[in-house]
Amino acid sequence: MTSQPERIELSLPPWLGPFLAGVDVLAEVSDRMAMVIEAARRNVAEGGGPFAAAVFERDSGRLVALGVNLVIAEGLSVLHAEIVALCLAQRRLGSYDLGRAGLAAHELVTTTAPCAMCLGAIPWSGVRRLVVGAREEDARAVGFDEGAKPADWQGALASRGITTVEDVLRPQAAQVLQIYARAGGIIYNPQRESQDPTP
């Protein structure tokens, strides 16, 4: 039996650091979403997937971490923007629970409604609010598989004390998906024939 890897290491895109230079507090939710949408747009321009997400302090608007989709770049199906953002925020704050006592309330701002995997990760993360740009149907319209989710997934989150704010700059967020699809971006949908460019 071949030995399995002993570590999982991820590389963030080199443009991400300069992109965040000067970004600290974004008081308005629409400004937070605009920044995240621009990150998704930049990720597409740099050859990545059309999704971005960020963790903010809900009340102050202080940015904690920004993540972009790394599925293709890193060859790992779980590296959706929401997962990357949550991992970075938890590492930055030194806690797997962003809702623990002593921390500010946090929110996850994402360009597109969470897929089944990311929806499952949100309650475990400790965030208290989810802010969404494009809807699930916008992602499905270009071919992405969002997985099996409860019809009332917002209610499922609410039952755990997590509020959802939808359709924040939805047209702009959906446009990034459309740009990606028109440019021939890989739609990594496991239900269709593999489009993986690697051998």
GROMACS .gro file of C-alpha atoms in nm:
model
  199
    1MET     CA    1   0.000   0.000   0.000
    2THR     CA    2   0.134   0.340  -0.092
    3SER     CA    3   0.160   0.583   0.195
    4GLN     CA    4  -0.097   0.856   0.214
    5PRO     CA    5  -0.002   1.225   0.244
    6GLU     CA    6   0.094   1.335   0.594
    7ARG     CA    7  -0.019   1.693   0.545
    8ILE     CA    8  -0.275   1.889   0.350
    9GLU     CA    9  -0.137   2.222   0.240
   10LEU     CA   10  -0.324   2.487   0.046
   11SER     CA   11  -0.192   2.776  -0.157
   12LEU     CA   12  -0.399   3.091  -0.179
   13PRO     CA   13  -0.386   3.286  -0.506
   14PRO     CA   14  -0.098   3.536  -0.509
   15TRP     CA   15  -0.332   3.821  -0.604
   16LEU     CA   16  -0.539   3.778  -0.287
   17GLY     CA   17  -0.301   3.964  -0.053
   18PRO     CA   18  -0.271   4.277  -0.267
   19PHE     CA   19  -0.647   4.266  -0.331
   20LEU     CA   20  -0.711   4.292   0.042
   21ALA     CA   21  -0.465   4.576   0.099
   22GLY     CA   22  -0.650   4.858   0.269
   23VAL     CA   23  -0.969   4.657   0.328
   24ASP     CA   24  -1.054   4.659   0.697
   25VAL     CA   25  -1.405   4.767   0.795
   26LEU     CA   26  -1.703   4.769   0.559
   27ALA     CA   27  -1.996   4.902   0.756
   28GLU     CA   28  -2.270   4.837   0.500
   29VAL     CA   29  -2.374   4.484   0.405
   30SER     CA   30  -2.395   4.589   0.040
   31ASP     CA   31  -2.031   4.707   0.054
   32ARG     CA   32  -1.926   4.374   0.201
   33MET     CA   33  -2.103   4.190  -0.078
   34ALA     CA   34  -1.959   4.420  -0.345
   35MET     CA   35  -1.607   4.340  -0.223
   36VAL     CA   36  -1.677   3.966  -0.224
   37ILE     CA   37  -1.828   3.981  -0.574
   38GLU     CA   38  -1.521   4.166  -0.698
   39ALA     CA   39  -1.304   3.890  -0.546
   40ALA     CA   40  -1.507   3.628  -0.734
   41ARG     CA   41  -1.469   3.827  -1.055
   42ARG     CA   42  -1.094   3.850  -1.000
   43ASN     CA   43  -1.074   3.478  -0.925
   44VAL     CA   44  -1.237   3.405  -1.261
   45ALA     CA   45  -0.998   3.641  -1.438
   46GLU     CA   46  -0.707   3.455  -1.278
   47GLY     CA   47  -0.836   3.113  -1.385
   48GLY     CA   48  -1.029   3.016  -1.072
   49GLY     CA   49  -1.391   2.936  -0.998
   50PRO     CA   50  -1.667   3.201  -0.992
   51PHE     CA   51  -1.728   3.203  -0.618
   52ALA     CA   52  -1.599   3.403  -0.321
   53ALA     CA   53  -1.698   3.434   0.043
   54ALA     CA   54  -1.581   3.629   0.346
   55VAL     CA   55  -1.623   3.622   0.721
   56PHE     CA   56  -1.693   3.957   0.884
   57GLU     CA   57  -1.773   4.071   1.233
   58ARG     CA   58  -2.147   4.110   1.186
   59ASP     CA   59  -2.195   4.434   1.376
   60SER     CA   60  -1.872   4.624   1.311
   61GLY     CA   61  -1.813   4.505   0.956
   62ARG     CA   62  -1.448   4.423   1.027
   63LEU     CA   63  -1.315   4.175   0.773
   64VAL     CA   64  -1.176   3.858   0.930
   65ALA     CA   65  -1.100   3.644   0.624
   66LEU     CA   66  -1.169   3.623   0.252
   67GLY     CA   67  -1.181   3.295   0.062
   68VAL     CA   68  -1.221   3.211  -0.305
   69ASN     CA   69  -1.303   2.887  -0.481
   70LEU     CA   70  -0.991   2.670  -0.507
   71VAL     CA   71  -1.143   2.347  -0.639
   72ILE     CA   72  -0.962   2.352  -0.973
   73ALA     CA   73  -0.643   2.521  -0.851
   74GLU     CA   74  -0.587   2.275  -0.566
   75GLY     CA   75  -0.765   1.971  -0.712
   76LEU     CA   76  -0.984   1.926  -0.404
   77SER     CA   77  -1.362   1.915  -0.434
   78VAL     CA   78  -1.425   2.051  -0.084
   79LEU     CA   79  -1.245   2.382  -0.138
   80HIS     CA   80  -1.552   2.592  -0.202
   81ALA     CA   81  -1.516   2.960  -0.120
   82GLU     CA   82  -1.727   2.932   0.195
   83ILE     CA   83  -1.517   2.648   0.333
   84VAL     CA   84  -1.194   2.833   0.257
   85ALA     CA   85  -1.322   3.154   0.421
   86LEU     CA   86  -1.439   2.971   0.732
   87CYS     CA   87  -1.109   2.782   0.765
   88LEU     CA   88  -0.907   3.102   0.731
   89ALA     CA   89  -1.125   3.285   0.984
   90GLN     CA   90  -1.101   3.002   1.236
   91ARG     CA   91  -0.722   2.990   1.199
   92ARG     CA   92  -0.696   3.366   1.233
   93LEU     CA   93  -0.908   3.373   1.548
   94GLY     CA   94  -0.765   3.051   1.690
   95SER     CA   95  -1.099   2.880   1.733
   96TYR     CA   96  -1.305   2.623   1.543
   97ASP     CA   97  -1.613   2.796   1.689
   98LEU     CA   98  -1.664   3.149   1.557
   99GLY     CA   99  -1.956   3.183   1.797
  100ARG     CA  100  -1.772   3.105   2.119
  101ALA     CA  101  -1.797   3.331   2.421
  102GLY     CA  102  -1.566   3.628   2.403
  103LEU     CA  103  -1.578   3.665   2.025
  104ALA     CA  104  -1.784   3.914   1.830
  105ALA     CA  105  -2.081   3.771   1.639
  106HIS     CA  106  -1.967   3.674   1.289
  107GLU     CA  107  -2.136   3.647   0.953
  108LEU     CA  108  -2.053   3.469   0.629
  109VAL     CA  109  -2.101   3.674   0.313
  110THR     CA  110  -2.109   3.460   0.000
  111THR     CA  111  -2.159   3.543  -0.366
  112THR     CA  112  -2.391   3.247  -0.420
  113ALA     CA  113  -2.632   3.054  -0.198
  114PRO     CA  114  -2.449   2.767  -0.029
  115CYS     CA  115  -2.445   2.422  -0.187
  116ALA     CA  116  -2.538   2.119   0.022
  117MET     CA  117  -2.183   2.079   0.155
  118CYS     CA  118  -2.138   2.444   0.253
  119LEU     CA  119  -2.486   2.457   0.404
  120GLY     CA  120  -2.384   2.170   0.630
  121ALA     CA  121  -2.067   2.350   0.736
  122ILE     CA  122  -2.236   2.676   0.833
  123PRO     CA  123  -2.398   2.566   1.163
  124TRP     CA  124  -2.074   2.400   1.278
  125SER     CA  125  -1.875   2.716   1.207
  126GLY     CA  126  -2.043   2.934   1.468
  127VAL     CA  127  -2.145   3.220   1.238
  128ARG     CA  128  -2.468   3.395   1.336
  129ARG     CA  129  -2.572   3.533   0.996
  130LEU     CA  130  -2.546   3.429   0.632
  131VAL     CA  131  -2.557   3.695   0.359
  132VAL     CA  132  -2.619   3.567   0.005
  133GLY     CA  133  -2.588   3.727  -0.340
  134ALA     CA  134  -2.692   3.498  -0.627
  135ARG     CA  135  -2.953   3.230  -0.569
  136GLU     CA  136  -2.920   2.855  -0.608
  137GLU     CA  137  -3.109   2.871  -0.936
  138ASP     CA  138  -2.850   3.112  -1.073
  139ALA     CA  139  -2.577   2.854  -1.012
  140ARG     CA  140  -2.786   2.570  -1.150
  141ALA     CA  141  -2.865   2.775  -1.461
  142VAL     CA  142  -2.499   2.761  -1.568
  143GLY     CA  143  -2.467   2.392  -1.480
  144PHE     CA  144  -2.337   2.372  -1.124
  145ASP     CA  145  -2.470   2.089  -0.904
  146GLU     CA  146  -2.581   2.235  -0.573
  147GLY     CA  147  -2.664   1.900  -0.415
  148ALA     CA  148  -2.964   1.792  -0.212
  149LYS     CA  149  -3.077   2.066   0.025
  150PRO     CA  150  -3.391   2.108   0.235
  151ALA     CA  151  -3.653   2.314   0.052
  152ASP     CA  152  -3.657   2.550   0.349
  153TRP     CA  153  -3.283   2.559   0.416
  154GLN     CA  154  -3.317   2.913   0.546
  155GLY     CA  155  -3.560   2.786   0.809
  156ALA     CA  156  -3.319   2.507   0.900
  157LEU     CA  157  -3.051   2.767   0.968
  158ALA     CA  158  -3.297   2.987   1.158
  159SER     CA  159  -3.379   2.695   1.387
  160ARG     CA  160  -3.013   2.703   1.488
  161GLY     CA  161  -3.013   3.079   1.549
  162ILE     CA  162  -2.858   3.176   1.215
  163THR     CA  163  -3.036   3.445   1.015
  164THR     CA  164  -3.020   3.459   0.635
  165VAL     CA  165  -3.021   3.773   0.420
  166GLU     CA  166  -3.073   3.697   0.051
  167ASP     CA  167  -3.051   3.874  -0.286
  168VAL     CA  168  -2.786   4.127  -0.182
  169LEU     CA  169  -2.656   4.254  -0.518
  170ARG     CA  170  -2.796   3.940  -0.679
  171PRO     CA  171  -2.770   4.063  -1.042
  172GLN     CA  172  -2.402   4.146  -1.002
  173ALA     CA  173  -2.329   3.814  -0.830
  174ALA     CA  174  -2.518   3.615  -1.093
  175GLN     CA  175  -2.330   3.799  -1.367
  176VAL     CA  176  -2.000   3.652  -1.244
  177LEU     CA  177  -2.144   3.302  -1.289
  178GLN     CA  178  -2.256   3.387  -1.639
  179ILE     CA  179  -1.920   3.539  -1.734
  180TYR     CA  180  -1.746   3.223  -1.613
  181ALA     CA  181  -1.978   2.995  -1.810
  182ARG     CA  182  -1.954   3.202  -2.130
  183ALA     CA  183  -1.575   3.195  -2.107
  184GLY     CA  184  -1.581   2.814  -2.102
  185GLY     CA  185  -1.495   2.776  -1.734
  186ILE     CA  186  -1.497   2.419  -1.603
  187ILE     CA  187  -1.835   2.331  -1.454
  188TYR     CA  188  -1.716   2.072  -1.205
  189ASN     CA  189  -2.043   1.888  -1.175
  190PRO     CA  190  -1.990   1.528  -1.057
  191GLN     CA  191  -2.316   1.418  -1.220
  192ARG     CA  192  -2.188   1.480  -1.572
  193GLU     CA  193  -1.900   1.333  -1.767
  194SER     CA  194  -1.569   1.442  -1.618
  195GLN     CA  195  -1.430   1.768  -1.748
  196ASP     CA  196  -1.116   1.743  -1.536
  197PRO     CA  197  -0.831   1.873  -1.748
  198THR     CA  198  -0.572   1.670  -1.557
  199PRO     CA  199  -0.482   1.316  -1.670
   0.00000   0.00000   0.00000
